[in-house]
Amino acid sequence: MNIATLLETSALTSSDSAAISTPGEVVLTYSAFHARAARLAAGLAASGFAPGDRVALAMSNCTQYYEIMFGAWMAGLCVAPMNPRLHVKEFAFAVADSGARLCFATPEIAPALAAELGGACRVIETDSTDFEALFSNPPAPMADVAGDAPAWLFYTSGTTGKPKGAVLTHRNLKAMVVSFLADSGTCIEDNILHLAPLSHASGMLGLAYIARGRNNVVLPSLAKDGLETALHRFAPLSFFAVPTVVRRLMEPALLDPALVPAIRRIFFGGAPMYVEDLKRAAAHFGTARLWQLYGQGEAPCTISFMPPHLIEAALTAGDDKRLGSVGIARSGVALRIVSEGGAPCPAGAVGEVAVKGDVVMAGYWGRDDATRAAIRDGWLHTGDLGFMDEGGYLTLVDRSKDMIISGGSNIYPREIEEVLLLHSAIAECSIIGVPDAEWGEVPVAFVVPLGVSGSARPDRAALDALCLDHLARYKRPRDYVFVDELPKSSYGKILKSVLRESWAARG
Ligand code: AMP
């Protein structure tokens, strides 16, 4: 089953409906989208690409994104979408790792990437005549591919060593779409706004909207004018956003609060949503708009979820524990917590989150060792630590590599971060473990005060008192570093590795 059949069906059911749009206008209807993808498939085949070949995408959000993806799939090729804000050497690494001989790139990336890659891989700029020339052949019939053929190489962020390509098959993507349609209760009458990179979760969720024949509105960058134009023009709109972007969207400087009714759903995930931030988001956007998802590239977007009515129930009950959870297992996904030896843990015990289901990747591209370490007995070991309560709600405590071991006791940064955010003068914070001669490791807090004036800065004694009010003494940060902002990846994740480096550099 080729995942591109989603588009074929929508071209029949919704031929004249808007498929791909800029914030202000429709660019392709479903019949035009389908025709372009089928022509591109023919162009790729005529250029010597055969089923199984990889095509890399070094592209910021643009309206050509999905026609390239679907064109490649129709030709039986596998796409390797890369984070558009990577360094040119990082692009080159992923291109070489994937073995792609062709890379589509948006104009701001293409020249430097072509220079870096030399003759090893052809770079085609999306706004060029070379690009349009690929559409000059008559449409090709869809390649017949097996369900377990690679469709999407998802390059991990590589926080531990070089990035790895999680091999997502056509079956994986179908399982993700079906689970989303089953669980989300949306994409029936709303459209999706891609304000986050299409190379990541936003691009994944868009596949479900394509399956439903809905409009994909592509925002080139997160800016007030495009955002508001799209909400005026194409409401009701839903979108994926990481928690830090959800917070930014509460600022009138980015989004006029009067436009909130034009939003149908905010699918948030990709990083922790702290309880205080979730309460603020619920008050600002209304709980009915909030839908949390937890997933990772290896099980794309689809491990657990917390839909609006469950968020509402936790809020009404004043149940902050559930509010801080990532909800329950997604449809078609088996979820459990396992000990280091792989045995299932009882309710309440912290262990590694393990996942099984059709959504779990086939493995890492060319990395059998890493695949064997991650997938054992059919269970994907996510590297996330968490526990499940009696009701099946999963709470993540941290990535296993971020856990701090102090004097033999485990400290989960997330629980300290949740407490610090109770302080009204803290906008953001992040806890890391730093080496300590006596305890092995101790926690240190990086804190972004609210506002810029010194008077707003919370004093250390007050922060200590707050921590001691809520946490065991050994979990109190040994130092507070006040910063103007936290380092984040272009996907919006806080880069604890950079915080560790900056701590080390302080000597
Ligand atoms: P990526 O593979 O880049 O999508 O990153 C996946 C990782 O992000 C997961 O393994 C988690 O550590 C984290 N993550 C994803 N969704 C959530 C969520 N809803 N809450 C907390 N962490 C999350």
Short mmCIF file of C-alpha atoms in Angstrom, two decimals, residues 170-505:
data_model
loop_
_atom_site.label_atom_id
_atom_site.label_comp_id
_atom_site.label_asym_id
_atom_site.label_seq_id
_atom_site.Cartn_x
_atom_site.Cartn_y
_atom_site.Cartn_z
CA HIS A 170 4.24 3.31 4.24
CA ARG A 171 2.51 1.11 6.85
CA ASN A 172 3.87 3.24 9.71
CA LEU A 173 2.52 6.42 8.13
CA LYS A 174 -0.84 4.79 7.43
CA ALA A 175 -1.06 3.64 11.07
CA MET A 176 -0.26 7.19 12.20
CA VAL A 177 -2.96 8.69 9.98
CA VAL A 178 -5.59 6.14 11.00
CA SER A 179 -4.82 6.61 14.69
CA PHE A 180 -5.05 10.39 14.31
CA LEU A 181 -8.40 10.14 12.52
CA ALA A 182 -9.67 7.78 15.22
CA ASP A 183 -8.49 9.88 18.17
CA SER A 184 -8.57 13.50 17.11
CA GLY A 185 -12.24 13.92 16.19
CA THR A 186 -11.09 16.68 13.87
CA CYS A 187 -10.00 17.20 10.23
CA ILE A 188 -13.62 16.64 9.25
CA GLU A 189 -14.54 20.27 8.78
CA ASP A 190 -11.40 22.18 9.70
CA ASN A 191 -8.16 22.94 7.86
CA ILE A 192 -4.58 22.69 9.03
CA LEU A 193 -2.20 25.60 9.37
CA HIS A 194 1.44 24.59 9.11
CA LEU A 195 3.10 27.09 11.38
CA ALA A 196 5.66 24.51 12.52
CA PRO A 197 8.21 22.85 10.16
CA LEU A 198 6.70 20.44 7.65
CA SER A 199 9.76 18.24 8.14
CA HIS A 200 8.49 17.28 11.58
CA ALA A 201 5.13 16.73 13.34
CA SER A 202 3.20 19.35 11.37
CA GLY A 203 4.06 17.60 8.10
CA MET A 204 3.05 14.27 9.62
CA LEU A 205 -0.34 15.51 10.86
CA GLY A 206 -0.99 17.16 7.51
CA LEU A 207 -1.22 13.66 5.99
CA ALA A 208 -4.46 13.08 7.90
CA TYR A 209 -5.86 16.34 6.53
CA ILE A 210 -4.88 15.25 3.02
CA ALA A 211 -6.67 11.95 3.65
CA ARG A 212 -9.79 13.98 4.50
CA GLY A 213 -9.47 16.32 1.51
CA ARG A 214 -8.92 19.37 3.74
CA ASN A 215 -6.82 22.44 3.11
CA ASN A 216 -3.14 22.61 4.11
CA VAL A 217 -2.28 26.26 4.71
CA VAL A 218 1.47 26.72 4.69
CA LEU A 219 3.05 29.50 6.72
CA PRO A 220 6.66 30.19 5.62
CA SER A 221 7.58 31.49 9.08
CA LEU A 222 5.86 32.26 12.36
CA ALA A 223 4.87 35.89 11.84
CA LYS A 224 1.83 37.85 12.94
CA ASP A 225 0.66 38.98 9.50
CA GLY A 226 0.70 35.52 7.89
CA LEU A 227 -0.83 33.91 10.93
CA GLU A 228 -3.68 36.37 11.17
CA THR A 229 -4.28 36.46 7.40
CA ALA A 230 -4.60 32.66 7.41
CA LEU A 231 -6.99 32.69 10.37
CA HIS A 232 -9.19 35.31 8.69
CA ARG A 233 -9.16 33.54 5.34
CA PHE A 234 -9.30 29.81 6.16
CA ALA A 235 -10.89 29.37 9.62
CA PRO A 236 -11.54 27.05 11.32
CA LEU A 237 -7.85 26.16 11.44
CA SER A 238 -6.01 23.65 13.59
CA PHE A 239 -2.27 23.45 14.00
CA PHE A 240 0.58 21.66 15.68
CA ALA A 241 2.83 23.67 17.99
CA VAL A 242 5.48 22.89 20.57
CA PRO A 243 4.69 24.21 24.07
CA THR A 244 7.04 27.20 23.78
CA VAL A 245 5.16 28.33 20.66
CA VAL A 246 1.81 27.81 22.41
CA ARG A 247 3.09 30.23 25.04
CA ARG A 248 4.20 32.75 22.43
CA LEU A 249 0.82 32.59 20.73
CA MET A 250 -0.73 34.01 23.90
CA GLU A 251 1.15 37.27 23.29
CA PRO A 252 -0.96 39.84 21.39
CA ALA A 253 2.26 40.89 19.62
CA LEU A 254 2.09 37.56 17.75
CA LEU A 255 -1.62 36.81 17.68
CA ASP A 256 -4.60 39.05 18.34
CA PRO A 257 -6.63 37.27 21.07
CA ALA A 258 -9.80 38.23 19.17
CA LEU A 259 -8.78 35.62 16.59
CA VAL A 260 -8.80 32.72 19.05
CA PRO A 261 -12.31 31.65 17.94
CA ALA A 262 -10.87 31.03 14.45
CA ILE A 263 -8.72 28.24 15.92
CA ARG A 264 -10.28 24.81 16.09
CA ARG A 265 -7.56 22.76 17.77
CA ILE A 266 -4.02 23.24 18.97
CA PHE A 267 -2.16 19.94 18.85
CA PHE A 268 0.74 20.47 21.16
CA GLY A 269 3.64 18.20 22.01
CA GLY A 270 7.25 17.53 21.18
CA ALA A 271 8.44 18.82 24.57
CA PRO A 272 7.03 19.05 28.11
CA MET A 273 3.96 21.22 28.69
CA TYR A 274 4.28 22.35 32.29
CA VAL A 275 1.16 22.37 34.44
CA GLU A 276 1.21 26.14 35.03
CA ASP A 277 1.64 26.78 31.30
CA LEU A 278 -1.22 24.41 30.50
CA LYS A 279 -3.51 26.24 32.94
CA ARG A 280 -2.61 29.55 31.32
CA ALA A 281 -3.20 28.10 27.85
CA ALA A 282 -6.57 26.69 28.95
CA ALA A 283 -7.62 30.10 30.27
CA HIS A 284 -6.44 31.89 27.11
CA PHE A 285 -7.52 29.50 24.34
CA GLY A 286 -10.25 27.53 26.10
CA THR A 287 -9.74 23.89 27.04
CA ALA A 288 -11.77 22.66 24.06
CA ARG A 289 -8.97 23.78 21.73
CA LEU A 290 -6.17 21.93 23.50
CA TRP A 291 -5.05 18.46 22.52
CA GLN A 292 -1.75 17.09 23.76
CA LEU A 293 0.17 14.48 21.83
CA TYR A 294 3.26 12.57 22.78
CA GLY A 295 5.33 10.83 20.15
CA GLN A 296 8.82 10.69 18.73
CA GLY A 297 10.37 10.27 15.31
CA GLU A 298 10.58 6.54 15.95
CA ALA A 299 6.79 6.34 16.58
CA PRO A 300 5.73 9.49 14.78
CA CYS A 301 3.29 11.68 16.75
CA THR A 302 1.58 8.60 18.06
CA ILE A 303 2.30 7.25 21.52
CA SER A 304 -0.20 8.86 23.89
CA PHE A 305 -2.68 11.74 23.93
CA MET A 306 -4.70 13.95 26.20
CA PRO A 307 -7.80 15.19 24.37
CA PRO A 308 -9.71 18.31 25.47
CA HIS A 309 -12.33 16.52 27.57
CA LEU A 310 -9.65 14.71 29.60
CA ILE A 311 -7.74 17.97 30.11
CA GLU A 312 -11.04 19.55 31.19
CA ALA A 313 -11.77 16.69 33.61
CA ALA A 314 -8.34 17.05 35.22
CA LEU A 315 -8.75 20.83 35.48
CA THR A 316 -12.20 20.55 37.03
CA ALA A 317 -11.02 17.95 39.52
CA GLY A 318 -7.98 20.10 40.39
CA ASP A 319 -5.90 17.05 39.54
CA ASP A 320 -2.49 18.55 38.73
CA LYS A 321 -0.92 15.11 38.46
CA ARG A 322 -3.17 14.16 35.55
CA LEU A 323 -2.80 17.63 34.08
CA GLY A 324 0.94 17.09 34.01
CA SER A 325 0.52 13.73 32.28
CA VAL A 326 0.67 13.03 28.55
CA GLY A 327 -2.59 11.11 28.76
CA ILE A 328 -3.48 7.64 27.57
CA ALA A 329 -2.27 5.30 24.82
CA ARG A 330 -3.26 6.22 21.27
CA SER A 331 -5.50 3.94 19.19
CA GLY A 332 -3.52 1.01 17.85
CA VAL A 333 -0.63 1.57 20.27
CA ALA A 334 0.35 -0.67 23.18
CA LEU A 335 2.17 1.17 25.90
CA ARG A 336 4.03 -0.01 28.97
CA ILE A 337 6.71 0.99 31.42
CA VAL A 338 9.67 -1.33 31.69
CA SER A 339 12.59 -1.72 34.08
CA GLU A 340 16.19 -1.67 32.87
CA GLY A 341 15.98 -5.42 32.40
CA GLY A 342 12.86 -5.04 30.24
CA ALA A 343 10.31 -6.36 32.77
CA PRO A 344 6.97 -4.49 32.97
CA CYS A 345 6.80 -2.10 35.96
CA PRO A 346 3.79 -1.85 38.28
CA ALA A 347 1.56 1.26 38.29
CA GLY A 348 3.35 4.28 39.74
CA ALA A 349 6.89 2.92 39.27
CA VAL A 350 9.25 4.93 37.07
CA GLY A 351 10.81 3.08 34.15
CA GLU A 352 11.39 3.47 30.41
CA VAL A 353 8.40 4.05 28.16
CA ALA A 354 8.06 1.17 25.67
CA VAL A 355 5.71 1.15 22.69
CA LYS A 356 4.42 -1.47 20.29
CA GLY A 357 2.21 -1.11 17.22
CA ASP A 358 2.15 -0.55 13.48
CA VAL A 359 3.33 3.01 14.01
CA VAL A 360 6.74 1.90 15.34
CA MET A 361 9.58 2.48 12.84
CA ALA A 362 11.19 -0.40 11.00
CA GLY A 363 14.58 0.57 12.46
CA TYR A 364 17.39 3.08 11.96
CA TRP A 365 18.71 3.50 8.45
CA GLY A 366 21.93 1.50 8.09
CA ARG A 367 22.30 1.19 11.88
CA ASP A 368 21.45 -2.38 12.88
CA ASP A 369 23.23 -1.95 16.21
CA ALA A 370 21.10 1.06 17.18
CA THR A 371 17.96 -0.70 15.90
CA ARG A 372 18.64 -3.75 18.05
CA ALA A 373 19.21 -1.51 21.08
CA ALA A 374 15.97 0.41 20.50
CA ILE A 375 13.57 -2.36 19.43
CA ARG A 376 13.64 -5.41 21.68
CA ASP A 377 11.03 -8.19 21.60
CA GLY A 378 8.99 -6.00 19.27
CA TRP A 379 8.89 -3.10 21.77
CA LEU A 380 10.36 0.28 20.91
CA HIS A 381 12.32 1.60 23.89
CA THR A 382 11.80 5.33 23.68
CA GLY A 383 14.55 6.59 25.98
CA ASP A 384 11.85 8.51 27.88
CA LEU A 385 11.34 7.80 31.56
CA GLY A 386 7.85 7.85 33.00
CA PHE A 387 5.21 6.08 35.01
CA MET A 388 1.60 5.05 34.47
CA ASP A 389 -1.10 5.53 37.06
CA GLU A 390 -3.83 3.00 37.78
CA GLY A 391 -6.06 4.66 35.17
CA GLY A 392 -3.53 4.23 32.33
CA TYR A 393 -2.36 7.88 32.29
CA LEU A 394 1.28 8.22 31.39
CA THR A 395 3.45 10.86 33.05
CA LEU A 396 6.88 11.55 31.56
CA VAL A 397 9.51 12.40 34.08
CA ASP A 398 12.36 13.03 31.66
CA ARG A 399 14.61 11.69 28.95
CA SER A 400 16.75 9.01 30.59
CA LYS A 401 19.91 10.90 29.64
CA ASP A 402 18.65 14.06 31.41
CA MET A 403 17.99 12.30 34.71
CA ILE A 404 20.28 13.49 37.49
CA ILE A 405 21.78 11.02 39.94
CA SER A 406 22.75 12.84 43.12
CA GLY A 407 24.21 10.89 45.99
CA GLY A 408 22.66 7.73 44.53
CA SER A 409 19.14 9.24 44.31
CA ASN A 410 17.38 9.92 41.04
CA ILE A 411 16.25 13.48 40.40
CA TYR A 412 13.97 14.23 37.46
CA PRO A 413 14.54 17.78 36.17
CA ARG A 414 10.90 18.07 35.18
CA GLU A 415 9.63 18.00 38.78
CA ILE A 416 11.91 20.87 39.78
CA GLU A 417 10.97 22.82 36.64
CA GLU A 418 7.27 22.41 37.45
CA VAL A 419 7.88 23.87 40.93
CA LEU A 420 9.97 26.84 39.76
CA LEU A 421 7.27 27.77 37.25
CA LEU A 422 4.88 28.30 40.17
CA HIS A 423 6.87 31.52 40.82
CA SER A 424 5.10 34.43 39.19
CA ALA A 425 8.34 36.12 38.07
CA ILE A 426 9.65 33.14 36.06
CA ALA A 427 8.90 32.87 32.37
CA GLU A 428 10.87 29.71 31.59
CA CYS A 429 13.39 27.48 33.26
CA SER A 430 15.43 24.37 32.66
CA ILE A 431 17.28 22.12 35.09
CA ILE A 432 20.48 20.27 34.28
CA GLY A 433 22.72 18.01 36.33
CA VAL A 434 26.27 19.28 36.81
CA PRO A 435 29.27 17.39 38.19
CA ASP A 436 29.79 17.66 41.93
CA ALA A 437 32.74 16.27 43.92
CA GLU A 438 30.59 15.19 46.86
CA TRP A 439 27.29 14.09 45.30
CA GLY A 440 28.36 13.02 41.83
CA GLU A 441 25.83 15.37 40.27
CA VAL A 442 23.66 18.20 41.56
CA PRO A 443 20.84 20.15 39.89
CA VAL A 444 21.40 23.66 38.58
CA ALA A 445 18.59 25.89 37.29
CA PHE A 446 18.73 28.13 34.24
CA VAL A 447 16.00 30.70 34.73
CA VAL A 448 14.45 33.25 32.35
CA PRO A 449 12.83 35.94 34.50
CA LEU A 450 9.56 37.44 33.31
CA GLY A 451 10.21 40.87 31.81
CA VAL A 452 13.68 42.30 31.52
CA SER A 453 13.91 44.66 34.46
CA GLY A 454 16.15 43.65 37.35
CA SER A 455 13.35 44.33 39.80
CA ALA A 456 11.30 41.49 38.32
CA ARG A 457 14.13 39.02 38.90
CA PRO A 458 13.23 36.56 41.68
CA ASP A 459 15.83 36.29 44.40
CA ARG A 460 17.61 33.05 45.08
CA ALA A 461 16.34 32.78 48.63
CA ALA A 462 12.74 32.96 47.41
CA LEU A 463 13.40 30.26 44.82
CA ASP A 464 15.09 28.06 47.40
CA ALA A 465 12.13 28.53 49.74
CA LEU A 466 9.71 27.62 46.96
CA CYS A 467 11.63 24.43 46.16
CA LEU A 468 11.93 23.45 49.82
CA ASP A 469 8.17 23.94 50.15
CA HIS A 470 7.50 21.34 47.46
CA LEU A 471 10.52 19.09 47.10
CA ALA A 472 12.98 17.04 49.11
CA ARG A 473 16.01 19.09 50.13
CA TYR A 474 18.48 17.26 47.85
CA LYS A 475 16.43 18.25 44.80
CA ARG A 476 16.83 21.99 45.42
CA PRO A 477 19.01 23.58 42.69
CA ARG A 478 22.47 24.37 44.00
CA ASP A 479 22.68 27.40 41.76
CA TYR A 480 20.42 29.62 39.68
CA VAL A 481 21.72 31.07 36.44
CA PHE A 482 19.59 33.95 35.15
CA VAL A 483 19.49 34.18 31.36
CA ASP A 484 17.53 36.21 28.82
CA GLU A 485 16.50 33.12 26.89
CA LEU A 486 17.01 29.37 26.78
CA PRO A 487 18.76 27.77 23.81
CA LYS A 488 16.20 25.95 21.65
CA SER A 489 16.34 23.79 18.56
CA SER A 490 14.45 24.98 15.51
CA TYR A 491 11.77 22.50 16.52
CA GLY A 492 11.42 24.49 19.78
CA LYS A 493 13.01 21.98 22.13
CA ILE A 494 15.20 23.29 24.93
CA LEU A 495 18.78 22.22 24.27
CA LYS A 496 20.03 20.95 27.62
CA SER A 497 23.29 19.93 25.95
CA VAL A 498 23.99 23.62 25.24
CA LEU A 499 23.16 24.52 28.85
CA ARG A 500 25.63 21.87 30.03
CA GLU A 501 28.30 23.31 27.75
CA SER A 502 27.60 26.82 28.96
CA TRP A 503 27.86 25.65 32.58
CA ALA A 504 31.15 23.89 31.84
CA ALA A 505 32.46 27.04 30.11
#
